[in-house]
PDB file of C-alpha atoms in Angstrom:
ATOM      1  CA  UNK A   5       8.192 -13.634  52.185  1.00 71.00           C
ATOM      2  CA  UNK A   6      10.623 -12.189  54.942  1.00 87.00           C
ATOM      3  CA  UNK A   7      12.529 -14.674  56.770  1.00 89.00           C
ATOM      4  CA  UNK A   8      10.778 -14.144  60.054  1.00 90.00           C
ATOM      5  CA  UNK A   9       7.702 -14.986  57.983  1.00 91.00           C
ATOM      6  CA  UNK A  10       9.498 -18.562  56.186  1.00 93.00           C
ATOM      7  CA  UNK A  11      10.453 -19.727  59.475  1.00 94.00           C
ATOM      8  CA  UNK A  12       7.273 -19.167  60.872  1.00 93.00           C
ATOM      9  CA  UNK A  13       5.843 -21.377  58.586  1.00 94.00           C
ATOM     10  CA  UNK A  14       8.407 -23.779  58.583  1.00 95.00           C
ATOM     11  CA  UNK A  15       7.473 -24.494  62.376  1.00 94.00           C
ATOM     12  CA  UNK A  16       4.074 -24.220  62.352  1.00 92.00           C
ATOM     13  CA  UNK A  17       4.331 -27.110  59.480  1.00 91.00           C
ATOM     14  CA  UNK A  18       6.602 -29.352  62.164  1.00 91.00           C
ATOM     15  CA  UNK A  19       3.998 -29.244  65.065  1.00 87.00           C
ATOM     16  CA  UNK A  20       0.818 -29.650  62.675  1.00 83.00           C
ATOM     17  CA  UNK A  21       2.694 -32.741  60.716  1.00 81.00           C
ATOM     18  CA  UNK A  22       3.328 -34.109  64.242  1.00 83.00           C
ATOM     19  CA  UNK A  23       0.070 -33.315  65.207  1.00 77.00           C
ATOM     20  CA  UNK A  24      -1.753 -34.636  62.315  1.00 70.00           C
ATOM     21  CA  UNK A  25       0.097 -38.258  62.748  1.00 70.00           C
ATOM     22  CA  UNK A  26       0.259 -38.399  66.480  1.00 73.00           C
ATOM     23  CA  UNK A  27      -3.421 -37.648  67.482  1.00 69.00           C
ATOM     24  CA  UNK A  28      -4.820 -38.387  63.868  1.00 59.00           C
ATOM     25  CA  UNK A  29      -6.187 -34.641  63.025  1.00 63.00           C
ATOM     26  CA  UNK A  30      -5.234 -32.726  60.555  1.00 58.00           C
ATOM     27  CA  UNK A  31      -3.653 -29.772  61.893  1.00 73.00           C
ATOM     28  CA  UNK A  32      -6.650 -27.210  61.310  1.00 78.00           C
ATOM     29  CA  UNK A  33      -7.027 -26.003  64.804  1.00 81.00           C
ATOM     30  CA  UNK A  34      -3.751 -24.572  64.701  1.00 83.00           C
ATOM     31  CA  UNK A  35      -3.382 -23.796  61.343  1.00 90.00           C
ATOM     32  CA  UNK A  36      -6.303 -21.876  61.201  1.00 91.00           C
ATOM     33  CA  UNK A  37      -6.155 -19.250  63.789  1.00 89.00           C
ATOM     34  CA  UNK A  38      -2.196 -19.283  63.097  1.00 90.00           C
ATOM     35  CA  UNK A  39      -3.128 -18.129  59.734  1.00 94.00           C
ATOM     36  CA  UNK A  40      -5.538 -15.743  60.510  1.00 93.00           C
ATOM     37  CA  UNK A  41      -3.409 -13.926  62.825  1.00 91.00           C
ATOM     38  CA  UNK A  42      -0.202 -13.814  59.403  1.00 92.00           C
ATOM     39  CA  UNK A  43      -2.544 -12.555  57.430  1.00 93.00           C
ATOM     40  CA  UNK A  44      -3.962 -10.181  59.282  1.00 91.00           C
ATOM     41  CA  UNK A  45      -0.548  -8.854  59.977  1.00 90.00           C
ATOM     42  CA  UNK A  46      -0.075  -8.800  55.908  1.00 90.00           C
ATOM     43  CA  UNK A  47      -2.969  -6.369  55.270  1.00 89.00           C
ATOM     44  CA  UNK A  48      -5.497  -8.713  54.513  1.00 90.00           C
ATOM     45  CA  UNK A  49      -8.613  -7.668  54.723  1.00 90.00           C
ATOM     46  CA  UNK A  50     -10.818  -8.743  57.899  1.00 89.00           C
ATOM     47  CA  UNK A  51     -13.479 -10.039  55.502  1.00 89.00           C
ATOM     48  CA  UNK A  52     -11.719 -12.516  53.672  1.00 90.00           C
ATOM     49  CA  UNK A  53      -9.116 -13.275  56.054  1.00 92.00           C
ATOM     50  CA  UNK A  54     -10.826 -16.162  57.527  1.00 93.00           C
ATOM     51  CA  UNK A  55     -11.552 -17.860  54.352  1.00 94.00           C
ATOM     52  CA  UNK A  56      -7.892 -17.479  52.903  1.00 95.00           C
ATOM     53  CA  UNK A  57      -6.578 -19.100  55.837  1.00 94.00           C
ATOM     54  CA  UNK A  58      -9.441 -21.841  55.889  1.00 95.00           C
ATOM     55  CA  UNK A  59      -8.779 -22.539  52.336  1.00 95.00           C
ATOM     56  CA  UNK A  60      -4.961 -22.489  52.803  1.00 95.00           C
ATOM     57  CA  UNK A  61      -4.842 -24.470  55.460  1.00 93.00           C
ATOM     58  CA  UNK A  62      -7.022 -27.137  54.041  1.00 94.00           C
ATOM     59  CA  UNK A  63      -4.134 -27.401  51.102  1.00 94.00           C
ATOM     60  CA  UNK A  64      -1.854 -27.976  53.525  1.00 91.00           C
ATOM     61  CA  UNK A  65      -3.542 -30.269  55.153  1.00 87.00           C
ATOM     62  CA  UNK A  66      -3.529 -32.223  51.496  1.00 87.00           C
ATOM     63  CA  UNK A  67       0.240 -32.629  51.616  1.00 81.00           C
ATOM     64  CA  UNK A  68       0.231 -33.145  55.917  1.00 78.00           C
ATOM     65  CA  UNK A  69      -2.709 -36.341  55.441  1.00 80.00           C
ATOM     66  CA  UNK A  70      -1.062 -38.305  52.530  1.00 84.00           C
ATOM     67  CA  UNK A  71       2.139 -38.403  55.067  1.00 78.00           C
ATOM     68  CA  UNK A  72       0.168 -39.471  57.840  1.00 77.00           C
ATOM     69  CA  UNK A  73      -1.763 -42.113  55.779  1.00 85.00           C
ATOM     70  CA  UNK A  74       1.236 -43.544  54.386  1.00 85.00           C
ATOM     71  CA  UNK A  75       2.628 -44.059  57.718  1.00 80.00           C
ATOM     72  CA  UNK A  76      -0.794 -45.605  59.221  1.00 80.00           C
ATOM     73  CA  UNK A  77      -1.032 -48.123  56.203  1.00 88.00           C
ATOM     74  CA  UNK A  78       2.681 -49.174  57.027  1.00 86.00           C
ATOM     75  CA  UNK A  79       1.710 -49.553  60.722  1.00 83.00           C
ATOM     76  CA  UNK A  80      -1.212 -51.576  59.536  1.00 88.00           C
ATOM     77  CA  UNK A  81      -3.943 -49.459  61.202  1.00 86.00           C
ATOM     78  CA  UNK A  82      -5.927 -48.162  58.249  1.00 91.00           C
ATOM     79  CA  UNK A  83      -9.543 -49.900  57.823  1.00 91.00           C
ATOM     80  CA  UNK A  84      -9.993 -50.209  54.469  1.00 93.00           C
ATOM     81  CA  UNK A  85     -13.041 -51.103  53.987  1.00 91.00           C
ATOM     82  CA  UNK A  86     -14.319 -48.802  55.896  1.00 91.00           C
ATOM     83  CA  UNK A  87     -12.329 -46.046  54.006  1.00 92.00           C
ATOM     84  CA  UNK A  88     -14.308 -47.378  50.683  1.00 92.00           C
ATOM     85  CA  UNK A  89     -17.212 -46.874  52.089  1.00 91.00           C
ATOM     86  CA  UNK A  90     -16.984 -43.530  53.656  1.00 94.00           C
ATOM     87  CA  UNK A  91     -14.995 -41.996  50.610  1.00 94.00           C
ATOM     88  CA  UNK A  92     -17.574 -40.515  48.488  1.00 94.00           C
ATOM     89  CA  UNK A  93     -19.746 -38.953  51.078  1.00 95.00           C
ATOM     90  CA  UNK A  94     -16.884 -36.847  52.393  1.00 95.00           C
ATOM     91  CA  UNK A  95     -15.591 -35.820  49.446  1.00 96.00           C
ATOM     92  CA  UNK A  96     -19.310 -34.746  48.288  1.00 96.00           C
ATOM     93  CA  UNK A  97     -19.867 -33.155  51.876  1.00 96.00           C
ATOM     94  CA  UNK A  98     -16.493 -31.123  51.663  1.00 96.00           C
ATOM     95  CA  UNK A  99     -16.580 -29.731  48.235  1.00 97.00           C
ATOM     96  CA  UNK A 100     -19.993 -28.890  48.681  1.00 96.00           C
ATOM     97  CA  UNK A 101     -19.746 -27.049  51.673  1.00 96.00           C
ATOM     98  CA  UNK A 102     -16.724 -24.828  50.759  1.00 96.00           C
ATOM     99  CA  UNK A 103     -18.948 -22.658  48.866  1.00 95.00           C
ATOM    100  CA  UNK A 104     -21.246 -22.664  51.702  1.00 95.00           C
ATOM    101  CA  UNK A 105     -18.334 -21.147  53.381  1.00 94.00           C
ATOM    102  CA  UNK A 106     -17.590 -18.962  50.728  1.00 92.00           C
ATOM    103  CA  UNK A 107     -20.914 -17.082  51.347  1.00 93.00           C
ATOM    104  CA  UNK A 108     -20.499 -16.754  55.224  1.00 93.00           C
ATOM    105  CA  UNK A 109     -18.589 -13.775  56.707  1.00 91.00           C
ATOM    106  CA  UNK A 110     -15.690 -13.638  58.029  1.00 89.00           C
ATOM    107  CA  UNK A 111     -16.675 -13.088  61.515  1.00 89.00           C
ATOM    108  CA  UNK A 112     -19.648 -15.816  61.197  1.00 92.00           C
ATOM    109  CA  UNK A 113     -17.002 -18.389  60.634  1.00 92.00           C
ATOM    110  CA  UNK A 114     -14.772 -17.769  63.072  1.00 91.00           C
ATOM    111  CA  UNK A 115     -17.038 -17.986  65.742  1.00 91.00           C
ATOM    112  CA  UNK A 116     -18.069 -21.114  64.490  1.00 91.00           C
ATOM    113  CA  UNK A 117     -14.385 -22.462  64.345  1.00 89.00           C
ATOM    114  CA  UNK A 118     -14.094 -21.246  67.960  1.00 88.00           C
ATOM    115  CA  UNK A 119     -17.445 -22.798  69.134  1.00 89.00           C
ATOM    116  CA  UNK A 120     -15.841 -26.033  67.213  1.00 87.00           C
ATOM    117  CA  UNK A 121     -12.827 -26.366  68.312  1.00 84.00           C
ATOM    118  CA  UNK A 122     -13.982 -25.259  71.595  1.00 84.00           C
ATOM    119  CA  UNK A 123     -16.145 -28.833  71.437  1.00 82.00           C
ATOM    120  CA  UNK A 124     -13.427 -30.659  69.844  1.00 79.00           C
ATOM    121  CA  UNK A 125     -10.861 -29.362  73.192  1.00 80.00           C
ATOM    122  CA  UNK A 126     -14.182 -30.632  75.426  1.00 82.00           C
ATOM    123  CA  UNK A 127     -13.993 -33.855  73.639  1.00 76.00           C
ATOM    124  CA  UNK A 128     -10.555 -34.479  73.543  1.00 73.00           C
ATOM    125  CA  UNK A 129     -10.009 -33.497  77.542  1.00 74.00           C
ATOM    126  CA  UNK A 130     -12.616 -35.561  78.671  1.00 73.00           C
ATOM    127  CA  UNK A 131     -12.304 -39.176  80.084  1.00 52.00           C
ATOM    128  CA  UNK A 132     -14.293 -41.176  77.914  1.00 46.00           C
ATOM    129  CA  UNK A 133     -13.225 -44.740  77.222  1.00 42.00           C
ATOM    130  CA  UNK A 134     -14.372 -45.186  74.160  1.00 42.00           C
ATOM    131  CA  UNK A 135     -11.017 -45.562  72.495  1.00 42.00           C
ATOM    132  CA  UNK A 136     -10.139 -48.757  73.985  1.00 42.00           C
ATOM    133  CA  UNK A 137     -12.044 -51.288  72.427  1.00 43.00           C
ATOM    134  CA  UNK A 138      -9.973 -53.824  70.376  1.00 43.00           C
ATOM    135  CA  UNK A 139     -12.411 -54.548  67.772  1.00 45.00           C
ATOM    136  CA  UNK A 140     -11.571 -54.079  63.974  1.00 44.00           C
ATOM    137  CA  UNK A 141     -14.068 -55.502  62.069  1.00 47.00           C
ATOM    138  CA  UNK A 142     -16.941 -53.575  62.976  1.00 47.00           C
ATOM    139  CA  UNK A 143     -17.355 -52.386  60.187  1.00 49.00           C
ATOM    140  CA  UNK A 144     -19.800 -54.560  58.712  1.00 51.00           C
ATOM    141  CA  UNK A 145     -22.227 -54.315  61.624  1.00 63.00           C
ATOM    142  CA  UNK A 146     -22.550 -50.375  60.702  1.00 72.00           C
ATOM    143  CA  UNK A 147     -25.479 -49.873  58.119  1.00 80.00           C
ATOM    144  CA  UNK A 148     -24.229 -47.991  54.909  1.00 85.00           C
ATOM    145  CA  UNK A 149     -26.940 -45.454  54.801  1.00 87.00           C
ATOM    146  CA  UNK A 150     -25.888 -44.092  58.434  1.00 88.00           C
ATOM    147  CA  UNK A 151     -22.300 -44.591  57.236  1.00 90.00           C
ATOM    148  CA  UNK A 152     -22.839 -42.607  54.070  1.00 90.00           C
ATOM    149  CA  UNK A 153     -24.970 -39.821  56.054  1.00 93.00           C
ATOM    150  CA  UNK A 154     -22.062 -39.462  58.708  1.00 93.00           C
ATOM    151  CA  UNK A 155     -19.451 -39.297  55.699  1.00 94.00           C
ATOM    152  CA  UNK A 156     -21.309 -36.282  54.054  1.00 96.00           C
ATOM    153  CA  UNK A 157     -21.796 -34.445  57.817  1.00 94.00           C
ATOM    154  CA  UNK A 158     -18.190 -35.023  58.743  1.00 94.00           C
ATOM    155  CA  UNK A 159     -17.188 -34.012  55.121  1.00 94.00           C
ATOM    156  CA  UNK A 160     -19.096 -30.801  55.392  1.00 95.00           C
ATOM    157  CA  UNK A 161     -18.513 -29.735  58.660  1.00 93.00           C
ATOM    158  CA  UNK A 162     -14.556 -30.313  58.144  1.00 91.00           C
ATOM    159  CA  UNK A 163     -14.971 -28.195  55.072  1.00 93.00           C
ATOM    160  CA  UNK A 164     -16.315 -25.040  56.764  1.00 93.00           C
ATOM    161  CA  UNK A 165     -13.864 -25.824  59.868  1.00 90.00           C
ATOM    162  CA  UNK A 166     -10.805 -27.115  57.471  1.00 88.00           C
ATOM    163  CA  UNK A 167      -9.830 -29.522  59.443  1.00 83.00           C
ATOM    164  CA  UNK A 168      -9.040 -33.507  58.029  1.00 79.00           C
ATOM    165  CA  UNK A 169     -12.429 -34.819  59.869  1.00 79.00           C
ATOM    166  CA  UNK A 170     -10.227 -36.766  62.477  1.00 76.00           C
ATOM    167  CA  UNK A 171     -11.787 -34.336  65.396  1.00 76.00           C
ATOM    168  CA  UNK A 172     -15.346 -36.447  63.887  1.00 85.00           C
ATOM    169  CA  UNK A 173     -14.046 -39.018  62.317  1.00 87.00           C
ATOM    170  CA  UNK A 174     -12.379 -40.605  65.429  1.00 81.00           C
ATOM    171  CA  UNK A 175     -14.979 -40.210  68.255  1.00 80.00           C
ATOM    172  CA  UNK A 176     -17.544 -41.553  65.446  1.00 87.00           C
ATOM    173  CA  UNK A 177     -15.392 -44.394  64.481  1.00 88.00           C
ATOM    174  CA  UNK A 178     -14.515 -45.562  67.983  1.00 82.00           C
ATOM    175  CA  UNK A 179     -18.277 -45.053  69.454  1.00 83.00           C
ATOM    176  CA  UNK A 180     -18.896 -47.644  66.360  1.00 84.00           C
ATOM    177  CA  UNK A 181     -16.288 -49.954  68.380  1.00 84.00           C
ATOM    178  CA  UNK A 182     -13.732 -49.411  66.051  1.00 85.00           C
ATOM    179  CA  UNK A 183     -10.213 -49.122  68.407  1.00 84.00           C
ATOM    180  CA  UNK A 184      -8.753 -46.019  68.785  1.00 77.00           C
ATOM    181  CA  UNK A 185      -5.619 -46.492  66.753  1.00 79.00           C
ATOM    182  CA  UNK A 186      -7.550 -48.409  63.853  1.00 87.00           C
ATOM    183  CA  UNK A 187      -9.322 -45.126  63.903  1.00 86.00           C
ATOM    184  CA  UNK A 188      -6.837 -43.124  64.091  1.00 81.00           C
ATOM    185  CA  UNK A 189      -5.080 -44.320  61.243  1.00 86.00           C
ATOM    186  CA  UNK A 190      -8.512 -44.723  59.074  1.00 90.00           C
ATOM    187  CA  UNK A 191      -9.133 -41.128  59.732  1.00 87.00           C
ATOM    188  CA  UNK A 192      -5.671 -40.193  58.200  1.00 84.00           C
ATOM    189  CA  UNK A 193      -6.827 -41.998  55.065  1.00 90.00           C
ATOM    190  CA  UNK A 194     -10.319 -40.317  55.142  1.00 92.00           C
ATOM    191  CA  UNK A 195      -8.478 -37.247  55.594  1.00 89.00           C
ATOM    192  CA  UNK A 196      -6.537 -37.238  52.085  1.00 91.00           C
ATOM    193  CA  UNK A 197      -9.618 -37.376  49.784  1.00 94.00           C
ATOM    194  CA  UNK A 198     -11.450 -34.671  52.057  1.00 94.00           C
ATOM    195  CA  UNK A 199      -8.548 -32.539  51.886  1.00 93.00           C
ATOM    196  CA  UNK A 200      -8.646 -32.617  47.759  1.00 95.00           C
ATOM    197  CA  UNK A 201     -12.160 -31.909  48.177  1.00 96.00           C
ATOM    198  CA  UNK A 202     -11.776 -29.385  50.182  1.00 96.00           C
ATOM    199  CA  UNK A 203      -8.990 -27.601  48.075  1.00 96.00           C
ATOM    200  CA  UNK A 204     -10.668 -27.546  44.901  1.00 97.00           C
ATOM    201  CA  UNK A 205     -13.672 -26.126  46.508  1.00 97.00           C
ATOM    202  CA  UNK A 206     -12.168 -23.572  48.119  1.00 96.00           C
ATOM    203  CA  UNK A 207      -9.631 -22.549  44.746  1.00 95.00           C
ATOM    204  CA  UNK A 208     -12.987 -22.593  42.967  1.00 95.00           C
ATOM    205  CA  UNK A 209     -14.728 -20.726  45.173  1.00 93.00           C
ATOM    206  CA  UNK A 210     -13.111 -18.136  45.740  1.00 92.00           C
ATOM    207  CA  UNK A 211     -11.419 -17.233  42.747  1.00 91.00           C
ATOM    208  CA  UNK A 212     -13.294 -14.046  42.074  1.00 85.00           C
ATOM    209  CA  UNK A 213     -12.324 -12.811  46.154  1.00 82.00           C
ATOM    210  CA  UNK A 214      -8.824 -13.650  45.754  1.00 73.00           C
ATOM    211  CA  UNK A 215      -6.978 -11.735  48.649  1.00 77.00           C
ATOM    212  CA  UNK A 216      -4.605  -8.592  47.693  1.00 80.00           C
ATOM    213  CA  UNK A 217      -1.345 -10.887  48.974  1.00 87.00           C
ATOM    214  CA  UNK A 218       1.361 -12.095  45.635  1.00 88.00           C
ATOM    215  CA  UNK A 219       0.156 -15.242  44.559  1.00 91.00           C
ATOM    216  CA  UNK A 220      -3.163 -16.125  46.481  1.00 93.00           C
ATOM    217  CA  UNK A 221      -5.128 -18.458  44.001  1.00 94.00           C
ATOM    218  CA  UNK A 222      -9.124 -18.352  45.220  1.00 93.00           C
ATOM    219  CA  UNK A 223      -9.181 -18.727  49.143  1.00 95.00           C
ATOM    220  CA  UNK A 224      -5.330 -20.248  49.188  1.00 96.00           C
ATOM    221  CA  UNK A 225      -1.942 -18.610  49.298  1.00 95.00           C
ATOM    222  CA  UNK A 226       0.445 -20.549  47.226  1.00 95.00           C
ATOM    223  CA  UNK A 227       3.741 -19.608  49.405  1.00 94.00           C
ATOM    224  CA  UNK A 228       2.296 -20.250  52.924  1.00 95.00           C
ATOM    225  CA  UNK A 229       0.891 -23.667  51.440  1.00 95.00           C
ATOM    226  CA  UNK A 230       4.646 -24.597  50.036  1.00 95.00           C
ATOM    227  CA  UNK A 231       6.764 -23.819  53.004  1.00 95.00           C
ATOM    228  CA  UNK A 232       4.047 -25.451  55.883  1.00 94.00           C
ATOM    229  CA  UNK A 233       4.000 -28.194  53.457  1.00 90.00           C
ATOM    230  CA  UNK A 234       8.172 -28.740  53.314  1.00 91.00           C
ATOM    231  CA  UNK A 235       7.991 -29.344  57.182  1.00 91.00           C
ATOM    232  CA  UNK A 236       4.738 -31.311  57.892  1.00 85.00           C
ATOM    233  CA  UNK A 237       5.170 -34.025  55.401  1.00 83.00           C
ATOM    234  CA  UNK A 238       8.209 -34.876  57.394  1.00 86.00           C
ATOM    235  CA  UNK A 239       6.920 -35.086  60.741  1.00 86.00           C
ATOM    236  CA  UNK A 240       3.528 -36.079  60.009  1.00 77.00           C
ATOM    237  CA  UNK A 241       4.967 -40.204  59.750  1.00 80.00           C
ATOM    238  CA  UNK A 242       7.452 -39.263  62.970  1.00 85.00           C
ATOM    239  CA  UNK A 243       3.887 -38.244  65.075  1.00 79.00           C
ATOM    240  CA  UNK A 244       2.358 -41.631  63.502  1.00 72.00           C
ATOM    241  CA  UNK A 245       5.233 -43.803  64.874  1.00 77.00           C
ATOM    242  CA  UNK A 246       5.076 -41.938  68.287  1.00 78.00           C
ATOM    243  CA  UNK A 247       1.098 -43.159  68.893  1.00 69.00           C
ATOM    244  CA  UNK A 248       2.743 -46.445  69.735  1.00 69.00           C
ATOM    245  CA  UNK A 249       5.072 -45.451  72.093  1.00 76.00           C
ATOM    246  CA  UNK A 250       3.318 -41.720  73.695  1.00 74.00           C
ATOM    247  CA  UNK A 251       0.820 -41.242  76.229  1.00 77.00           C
ATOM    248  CA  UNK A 252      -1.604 -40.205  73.645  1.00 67.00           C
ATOM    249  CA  UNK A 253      -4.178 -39.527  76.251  1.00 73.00           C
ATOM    250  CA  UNK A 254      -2.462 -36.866  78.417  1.00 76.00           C
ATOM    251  CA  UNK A 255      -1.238 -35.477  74.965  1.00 74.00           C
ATOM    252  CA  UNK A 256      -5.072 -34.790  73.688  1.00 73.00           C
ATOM    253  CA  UNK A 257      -5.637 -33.322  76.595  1.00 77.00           C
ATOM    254  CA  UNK A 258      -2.317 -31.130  76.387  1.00 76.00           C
ATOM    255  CA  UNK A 259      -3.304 -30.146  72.939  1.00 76.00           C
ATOM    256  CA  UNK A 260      -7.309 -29.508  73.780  1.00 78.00           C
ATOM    257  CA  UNK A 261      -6.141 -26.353  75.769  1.00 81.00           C
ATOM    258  CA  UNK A 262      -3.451 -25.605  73.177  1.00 79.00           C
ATOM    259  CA  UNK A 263      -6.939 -25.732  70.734  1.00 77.00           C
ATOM    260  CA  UNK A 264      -9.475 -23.783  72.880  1.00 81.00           C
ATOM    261  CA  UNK A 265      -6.421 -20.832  73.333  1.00 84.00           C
ATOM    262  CA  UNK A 266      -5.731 -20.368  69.794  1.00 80.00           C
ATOM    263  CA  UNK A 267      -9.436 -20.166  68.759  1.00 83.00           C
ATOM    264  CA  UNK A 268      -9.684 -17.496  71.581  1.00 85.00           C
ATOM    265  CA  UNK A 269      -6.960 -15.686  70.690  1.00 82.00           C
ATOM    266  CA  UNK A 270      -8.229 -15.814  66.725  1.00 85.00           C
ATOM    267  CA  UNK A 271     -11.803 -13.861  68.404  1.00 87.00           C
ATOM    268  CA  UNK A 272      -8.950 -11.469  70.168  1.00 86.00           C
ATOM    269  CA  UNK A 273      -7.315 -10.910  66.814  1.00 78.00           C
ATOM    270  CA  UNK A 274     -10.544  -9.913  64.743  1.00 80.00           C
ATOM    271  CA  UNK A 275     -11.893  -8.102  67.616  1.00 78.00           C
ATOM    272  CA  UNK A 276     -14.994 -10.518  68.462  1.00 77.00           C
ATOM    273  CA  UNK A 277     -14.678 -10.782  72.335  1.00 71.00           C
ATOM    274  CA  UNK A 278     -16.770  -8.651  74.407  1.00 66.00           C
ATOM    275  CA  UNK A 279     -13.114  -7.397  76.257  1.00 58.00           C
ATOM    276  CA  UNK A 280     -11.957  -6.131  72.956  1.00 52.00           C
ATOM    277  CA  UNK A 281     -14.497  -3.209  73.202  1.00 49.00           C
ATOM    278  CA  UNK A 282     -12.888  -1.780  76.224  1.00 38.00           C
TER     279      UNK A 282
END
């Protein structure tokens, strides 16, 4: 890698640590279309350039959510239980949906990351006061087989997305009355296992498509992985810290159009908006 590239990385990894501990996500709206863009620019072909930088990014988002969690459980905001229970379902729902990925184009994907995130931005703008209740033992009035159902779909839907499930796992967890920060910081944990998942699926699953760039294993390039990775585990427990202190409101709604212009700009980039015909 040039050193243009390196220090690209190197920020991108700041903003999605902070990013990942502030608002509890796991950085895969950014990374994602980032990604696409870098490897685009490094000769990548158009159809696996999506899935190298969905499977990257979800190994970076391994290193970004075991930061984040550790700095939820020393804030005292992860649910536990709750974690136990949702565990297996996610991690079953993300491997098994990285080969789903692995069998959708290129082009099919992004515009299904853009129609995401474009919900996730809707989401996150909106007004809804759903994060305030103060509640944080819900948990046991949620029945298991609705828990374990919403584990697999937010595992699965992560996995073709790559994001850490906190875009699902937090509006879920806080319609179930769970407050926002409790779910916040239970996503992060959520987020760690999924990640795992989600990297093994997508090293496994695309380890006979493995892009022409030095040292891409299956859909994930080793270097970009590292150098995000140096950055994000640092500032991913700074962002957790700041959720006490920040506006976290007016930030979501900051980031949502920071979201919704990347995922445009990812159509722009693989020429998938009707203006790029002209």
């Amino acid at each position: 890698m040039n050193f243009d590239l390196i220090l690209t990385f190197l920020a991108l990894g700041a903003f999605v640590g902070l990013a990942a501990g502030l608002l509890g996500i796991g950085g895969g709206g950014v990374m994602v279309p980032m990604l696409t863009a870098i490897f685009l620019s490094q000769n990548v072909p158009t159809d696996q350039v999506v899935h190298l930088a969905l499977g990257t990014s979800m190994a970076c988002i391994m290193v970004t959510s075991l930061s984040s969690l550790r700095a939820h459980h020393a804030n005292g905001a992860v649910v536990w239980p709750l974690v136990k229970l949702m565990v297996l379902g996610v991690v079953l729902g993300t491997f098994s949906a990285t080969f789903i990925a692995s069998m959708i184009s290129s082009k099919a994907l992004a515009i299904f990351f853009a129609c995401f995130m474009g919900y996730v931005a809707i989401q996150m703008f909106s007004n809804s006061k759903s994060g305030q209740h103060t509640s944080t033992s819900t948990h046991h009035a949620i029945n298991r087989v609705e828990l374990v159902l919403a584990s697999i779909g937010i595992g699965s839907i992560s996995a073709i997305v790559s994001i850490g499930g906190g875009s699902i796992t937090v509006p879920y967890l806080t319609w179930r009355k769970v407050d926002i920060k409790k779910a916040i910081g239970t996503s992060a944990a959520i987020g760690f296992p999924l990640s795992i998942a989600g990297s093994v699926g997508y090293l496994l699953s695309g380890w006979s498509h493995a892009a022409p760039i030095p040292f891409t294993y299956g859909f994930i390039n080793l270097p970009a992985v590292l150098v995000i990775s140096i950055t994000s585990f640092f500032t991913a427990p700074i962002g957790a810290n700041l959720t006490q202190k920040l506006p976290v409101t007016t930030l979501k709604k900051i980031f949502a159009l920071l979201l919704a212009t990347l995922s445009l700009k990812m159509l722009w980039n693989l020429q998938l908006l009707p203006c790029c015909n002209f």
